[in-house]
Amino acid sequence: MNFKKIIFIIGTRPEAIKMAPLINQMKEVKDISVKVCLTSQHKELLQQALHIFSIKEDHDLNLMQPNQTLAKFGSRALSALDVYFLAEKPDWVFVHGDTSTALYASLAAYYHQIKVAHVEAGLRTFNKYSPFPEEINRTLIGSLATLHFAPTQLSKSNLLQENIKEQNIIVTGNTVIDAVKETYKKILAGDLTVANEIKKLVIPRQTILITMHRRENFGAGLHVICEAIKNLAIKYPSFNFIYPVHPNPNVKNPVETILGSQKNIFLIDPLNYVDFIFVMAASHIILTDSGGVQEEAPSFGKPVMVLRENTERPEAVDAGTVKLVGTNKDLIISEFIQLMENQAYYTKMSEAINPYGDGQACGRIIDFFNQNSEA
Ligand code: UDP
């Protein structure tokens, strides 16, 4: 293989977590130079995640501004990445998933005829406003990219339907499983340390983990979900409900107002990845609207209630590892009670096989890249 210069572009926490094991493994490959460039669409959460994987960025475009609109961020990202790619002249740009960062990096690379490799390609809801704007971001990246790393067969078939050439797609599993397995192994081996205050909060098998931050849930949906959670915390007082709250004021303000006074609900700052994985592993049930958490939690056999009306991850619903409960208060409460009271129901969900892979996705991506990067 000829020498290749690759740049990974990262903007948010989930991109950092899901790209980190790939970056570290790619750095070991002969004849490849790897650089990491941040847009810092997220700031602290992103740095926290990179730090856990001992990754230091080569460049930070530092594009975050308070209350930035999608279009303003997009235009600034496109201009900044245009200048950066012109100076760096990489052979390949690696992007992840469905963020604005990934979209504008793909477009800027395309304008310079630099090839794009898309990690976590092919997820679709076929509803352009849910998730918004991620559904369209991911679809557009699909048409800009040259190589497509699809986590599942279903995501591959979505790409084939859009006339992406089959020889440019490989099913790899999701790199988040590589990340979660590597991190948990290090926690168990004592190579990564969990904060003492987090250890104290976690009661084994009596912990409920909550995350919620998606734009679609802002407003009425978020209120309904919080009301349901409050009811459940009152009904199950011996359980600790741990909720790392996303800093976005659209989330933080209503969450603190509705849930702040319930004594077995712990509203805490976002956790670093090590602490978060520790809590996840110790949880009994997880309530989330996060994509990554839906993929990770089944690796620990944890039933997940998904606080969204639809999902671009239907494999997990089909496999039975997650259940969509949306923003329907009665459904959230009844599903939770069912999991708490019906042991057979709980066991069936917790023993379902994780459809997102075996923790070997990065190796498959690198092999495929090595075989196809001259194309
Ligand atoms: N996560 C974390 N700390 C937290 C909450 C989540 O490290 O307090 C991790 C989680 O394990 C997953 C990722 O962040 O890998 C998910 O990010 P997020 O929910 O922001 O985005 P999404 O997955 O919905 O794109």
Coordinates of C-alpha atoms in Angstrom, one line a residue, residues 69-274:
T69 CA -28.0 27.8 14.8
L70 CA -27.4 24.8 12.6
A71 CA -26.8 27.0 9.6
K72 CA -24.4 29.3 11.3
F73 CA -22.4 26.4 12.7
G74 CA -22.5 24.7 9.3
S75 CA -21.2 27.7 7.3
R76 CA -18.4 28.4 9.8
A77 CA -17.5 24.7 9.8
L78 CA -17.4 24.5 6.0
S79 CA -15.2 27.5 5.7
A80 CA -12.8 26.4 8.4
L81 CA -12.5 22.9 7.1
D82 CA -12.0 24.2 3.6
V83 CA -8.9 26.1 4.7
Y84 CA -7.7 23.2 6.9
F85 CA -7.9 20.6 4.2
L86 CA -6.3 22.9 1.7
A87 CA -3.3 23.2 4.0
E88 CA -3.1 19.6 5.1
K89 CA -3.9 17.8 1.9
P90 CA -5.0 14.5 3.4
D91 CA -5.6 11.4 1.2
W92 CA -8.6 10.4 3.3
V93 CA -11.0 12.0 5.8
F94 CA -12.7 9.8 8.3
V95 CA -16.1 11.0 9.7
H96 CA -18.5 9.4 12.0
G97 CA -22.3 9.1 12.1
D98 CA -24.7 11.9 11.6
T99 CA -23.5 15.1 13.2
S100 CA -23.2 18.5 11.5
T101 CA -19.4 18.2 11.9
A102 CA -19.4 14.9 9.9
L103 CA -21.6 16.4 7.2
Y104 CA -19.6 19.6 6.7
A105 CA -16.3 17.7 6.9
S106 CA -17.5 15.4 4.2
L107 CA -18.6 18.3 2.0
A108 CA -15.4 20.2 2.5
A109 CA -13.4 17.1 1.7
Y110 CA -15.5 16.5 -1.4
Y111 CA -14.9 20.0 -2.7
H112 CA -11.1 19.2 -2.6
Q113 CA -11.7 15.7 -4.1
I114 CA -10.4 14.2 -0.9
K115 CA -11.9 10.8 -0.3
V116 CA -14.3 10.3 2.7
A117 CA -14.6 7.2 4.8
H118 CA -17.9 7.0 6.8
V119 CA -17.9 5.1 10.0
E120 CA -21.4 4.1 11.3
A121 CA -22.9 4.5 7.8
G122 CA -26.4 3.5 6.7
L123 CA -28.7 4.1 9.7
R124 CA -32.0 5.4 8.6
T125 CA -35.5 6.2 10.0
F126 CA -36.7 7.5 6.6
N127 CA -38.3 10.3 8.5
K128 CA -36.4 13.5 7.6
Y129 CA -37.4 15.3 10.8
S130 CA -36.6 12.5 13.3
P131 CA -33.9 12.5 14.3
F132 CA -33.5 16.1 13.2
P133 CA -31.2 17.0 11.5
E134 CA -29.2 13.8 11.9
E135 CA -31.3 11.7 9.5
I136 CA -30.5 14.0 6.6
N137 CA -27.0 14.6 7.7
R138 CA -26.3 10.9 7.6
T139 CA -28.0 10.4 4.2
L140 CA -26.0 13.2 2.6
I141 CA -22.8 11.9 4.0
G142 CA -23.7 8.6 2.4
S143 CA -23.7 10.2 -1.0
L144 CA -20.4 12.0 -0.4
A145 CA -18.4 9.1 1.0
T146 CA -16.3 6.6 -0.9
L147 CA -16.1 3.9 1.7
H148 CA -19.0 3.0 4.0
F149 CA -18.6 1.1 7.3
A150 CA -22.0 -0.2 8.1
P151 CA -22.6 -1.5 11.7
T152 CA -25.2 -4.0 10.7
Q153 CA -26.7 -5.9 7.6
L154 CA -29.7 -3.6 7.8
S155 CA -27.6 -0.5 7.5
K156 CA -25.8 -2.1 4.6
S157 CA -29.1 -2.8 2.9
N158 CA -30.3 0.8 3.4
L159 CA -27.1 2.0 1.6
L160 CA -27.7 -0.5 -1.3
Q161 CA -31.2 0.9 -1.7
E162 CA -29.6 4.3 -2.3
N163 CA -27.4 2.8 -5.1
I164 CA -24.2 2.8 -3.1
K165 CA -21.9 0.3 -4.7
E166 CA -21.7 -3.0 -2.7
Q167 CA -18.0 -3.3 -3.1
N168 CA -17.6 0.0 -1.2
I169 CA -19.6 -1.2 1.9
I170 CA -18.6 -3.5 4.7
V171 CA -20.5 -4.7 7.7
T172 CA -18.3 -4.2 10.7
G173 CA -20.4 -4.0 13.9
N174 CA -20.4 -0.7 15.8
T175 CA -17.0 0.6 17.1
V176 CA -18.8 1.7 20.3
I177 CA -18.8 -2.0 21.3
D178 CA -15.0 -2.0 20.9
A179 CA -14.9 1.2 23.1
V180 CA -17.2 -0.2 25.8
K181 CA -15.4 -3.5 26.0
E182 CA -12.0 -2.0 26.1
T183 CA -13.0 0.5 28.8
Y184 CA -14.8 -2.0 31.0
K185 CA -11.9 -4.4 30.9
K186 CA -9.6 -1.6 32.0
I187 CA -12.0 -0.7 34.8
L188 CA -12.0 -4.3 36.1
A189 CA -8.2 -4.5 35.8
G190 CA -7.8 -1.3 37.8
D191 CA -6.2 0.5 34.8
L192 CA -9.0 3.1 34.8
T193 CA -10.4 4.5 38.0
V194 CA -14.0 5.2 38.9
A195 CA -14.7 8.3 41.0
N196 CA -15.4 7.5 44.6
E197 CA -18.5 9.7 44.7
I198 CA -20.0 7.7 41.8
K199 CA -19.2 4.4 43.5
K200 CA -21.1 5.6 46.6
L201 CA -24.2 6.5 44.5
V202 CA -24.5 3.1 42.9
I203 CA -26.4 0.4 44.7
P204 CA -25.8 -2.8 42.7
R205 CA -29.0 -4.0 41.0
Q206 CA -30.9 -1.1 42.6
T207 CA -29.7 1.6 40.3
I208 CA -31.7 3.1 37.4
L209 CA -29.7 5.1 34.9
I210 CA -31.3 7.9 32.9
T211 CA -30.0 10.0 30.0
M212 CA -32.0 12.3 27.9
H213 CA -30.9 15.2 25.7
R214 CA -32.4 15.0 22.2
R215 CA -33.8 18.0 20.4
E216 CA -37.0 16.1 19.4
N217 CA -37.9 15.7 23.1
F218 CA -37.4 19.4 24.1
G219 CA -40.6 21.0 25.5
A220 CA -43.7 18.9 26.1
G221 CA -42.1 15.4 25.5
L222 CA -39.4 16.1 28.1
H223 CA -42.0 17.3 30.7
V224 CA -44.0 14.1 30.2
I225 CA -41.0 11.9 30.5
C226 CA -39.8 13.7 33.7
E227 CA -43.3 13.3 35.3
A228 CA -43.2 9.6 34.5
I229 CA -39.7 9.2 36.1
K230 CA -40.9 11.1 39.2
N231 CA -43.8 8.7 39.6
L232 CA -41.5 5.7 39.3
A233 CA -39.0 7.1 41.8
I234 CA -41.8 7.6 44.3
K235 CA -43.1 4.0 43.7
Y236 CA -39.6 2.5 44.1
P237 CA -38.0 4.4 46.9
S238 CA -35.2 1.8 47.5
F239 CA -33.8 2.4 44.0
N240 CA -31.4 5.2 43.2
F241 CA -32.3 7.0 40.0
I242 CA -29.1 8.4 38.6
Y243 CA -29.4 11.0 35.9
P244 CA -26.4 12.7 34.4
V245 CA -28.0 15.9 33.0
H246 CA -26.9 17.3 29.7
P247 CA -25.8 20.9 30.1
N248 CA -28.2 22.2 27.4
P249 CA -30.6 24.6 29.2
N250 CA -33.6 23.1 27.2
V251 CA -32.9 20.0 29.2
K252 CA -31.3 21.2 32.5
N253 CA -34.0 23.7 33.4
P254 CA -37.1 21.5 33.2
V255 CA -35.3 18.5 34.6
E256 CA -34.2 20.3 37.7
T257 CA -37.6 21.9 38.2
I258 CA -39.6 18.6 37.9
L259 CA -37.1 16.1 39.4
G260 CA -34.8 18.2 41.6
S261 CA -36.7 17.6 44.9
Q262 CA -37.2 13.8 44.8
K263 CA -34.7 12.4 47.2
N264 CA -33.9 9.1 45.4
I265 CA -33.3 11.0 42.1
F266 CA -29.7 12.1 41.7
L267 CA -29.3 14.8 39.1
I268 CA -25.5 15.0 38.5
D269 CA -23.2 16.5 35.9
P270 CA -22.5 14.5 32.7
L271 CA -20.1 11.6 33.7
N272 CA -16.9 10.9 32.1
Y273 CA -16.9 7.7 30.0
V274 CA -15.3 5.5 32.7

